[in-house]
Tab-separated table of C-alpha atoms in Angstrom:
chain	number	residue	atom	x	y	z
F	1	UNK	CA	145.247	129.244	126.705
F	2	UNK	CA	142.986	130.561	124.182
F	3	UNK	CA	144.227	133.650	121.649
F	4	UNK	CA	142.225	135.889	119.541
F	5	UNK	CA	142.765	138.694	117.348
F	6	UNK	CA	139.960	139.515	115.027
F	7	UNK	CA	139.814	142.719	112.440
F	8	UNK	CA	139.607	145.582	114.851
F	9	UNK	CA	136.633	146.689	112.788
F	10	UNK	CA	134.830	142.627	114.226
F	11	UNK	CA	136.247	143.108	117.120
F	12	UNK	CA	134.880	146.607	117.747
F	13	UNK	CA	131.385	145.340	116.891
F	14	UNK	CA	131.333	142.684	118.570
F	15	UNK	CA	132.468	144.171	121.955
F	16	UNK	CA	129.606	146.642	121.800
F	17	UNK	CA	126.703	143.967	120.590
F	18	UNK	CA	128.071	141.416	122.869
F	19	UNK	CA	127.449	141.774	126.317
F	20	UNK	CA	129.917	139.019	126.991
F	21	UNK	CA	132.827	138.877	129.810
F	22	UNK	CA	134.212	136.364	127.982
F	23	UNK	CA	135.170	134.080	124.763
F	24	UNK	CA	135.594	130.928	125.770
F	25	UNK	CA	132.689	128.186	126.050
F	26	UNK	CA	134.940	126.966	129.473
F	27	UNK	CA	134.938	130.408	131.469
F	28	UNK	CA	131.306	131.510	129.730
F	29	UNK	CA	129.979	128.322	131.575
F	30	UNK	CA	131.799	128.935	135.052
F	31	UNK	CA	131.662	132.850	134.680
F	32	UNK	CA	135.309	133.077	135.716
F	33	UNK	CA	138.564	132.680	133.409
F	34	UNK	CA	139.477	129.077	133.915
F	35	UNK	CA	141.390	129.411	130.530
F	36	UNK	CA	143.249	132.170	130.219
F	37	UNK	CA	142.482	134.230	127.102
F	38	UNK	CA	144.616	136.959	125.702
F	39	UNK	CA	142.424	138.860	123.136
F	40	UNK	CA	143.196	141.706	120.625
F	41	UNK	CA	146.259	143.503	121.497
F	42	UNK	CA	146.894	140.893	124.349
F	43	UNK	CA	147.503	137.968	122.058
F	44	UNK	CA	151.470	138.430	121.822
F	45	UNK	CA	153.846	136.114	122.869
F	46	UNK	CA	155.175	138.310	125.259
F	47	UNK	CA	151.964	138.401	127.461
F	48	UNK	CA	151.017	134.320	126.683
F	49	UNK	CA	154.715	133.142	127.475
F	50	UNK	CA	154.421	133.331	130.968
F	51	UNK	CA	151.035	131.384	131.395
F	52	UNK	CA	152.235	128.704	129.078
F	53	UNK	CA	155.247	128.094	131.205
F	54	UNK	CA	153.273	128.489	134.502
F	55	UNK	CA	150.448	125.579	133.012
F	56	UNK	CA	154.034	123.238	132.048
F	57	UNK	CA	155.921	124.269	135.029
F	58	UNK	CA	153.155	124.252	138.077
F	59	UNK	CA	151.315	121.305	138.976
F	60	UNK	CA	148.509	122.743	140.879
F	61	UNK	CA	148.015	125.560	138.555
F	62	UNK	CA	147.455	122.604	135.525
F	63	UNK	CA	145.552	120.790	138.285
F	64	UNK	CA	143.015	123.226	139.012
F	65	UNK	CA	142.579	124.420	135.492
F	66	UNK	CA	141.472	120.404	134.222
F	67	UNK	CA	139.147	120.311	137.254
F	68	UNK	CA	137.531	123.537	136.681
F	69	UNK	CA	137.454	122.295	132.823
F	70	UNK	CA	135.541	118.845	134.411
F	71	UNK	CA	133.309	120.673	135.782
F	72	UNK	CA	132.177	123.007	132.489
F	73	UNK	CA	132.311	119.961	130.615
F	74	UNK	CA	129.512	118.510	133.189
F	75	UNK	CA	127.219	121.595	132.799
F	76	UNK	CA	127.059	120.319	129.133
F	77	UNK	CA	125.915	116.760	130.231
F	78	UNK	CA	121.357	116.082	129.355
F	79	UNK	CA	120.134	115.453	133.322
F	80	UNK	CA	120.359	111.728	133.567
F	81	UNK	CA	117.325	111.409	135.817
């Protein structure tokens, strides 16, 4: 789970300079959220809560986010030809 909250003033600039679906290095790489992020008025605990006890409480939901994480982490790796 990743969490931001920047100065709305950053925030606001950044949103309209970046052309950017999303913050994390993990879901820029795979262009889907692999990591859920909860940004400005989204990072509460009421909205993370419920992911954090899904990734402790479901198997295949932790599963699936570490192999999806593998396989951003590979995309980083020089060509070993």
């Amino acid at each position: 789970i990743v969490g931001y909250k920047l100065n709305n003033f950053t925030a606001w600039w950044l949103k309209k300079h970046l052309k950017i679906k999303y913050v994390n290095l993990c879901n820029i790489l795979l262009d889907t959220e692999v990591i859920p992020e909860f940004l400005q008025k989204n990072f509460t605990a009421k909205n993370i809560a419920p992911t954090a006890f899904k990734l402790l409480e479901n198997t295949e939901f932790k599963e699936s986010q570490v192999q999806q994480y593998k396989k951003a982490l590979d995309l980083l790796k020089p060509d070993n030809k």
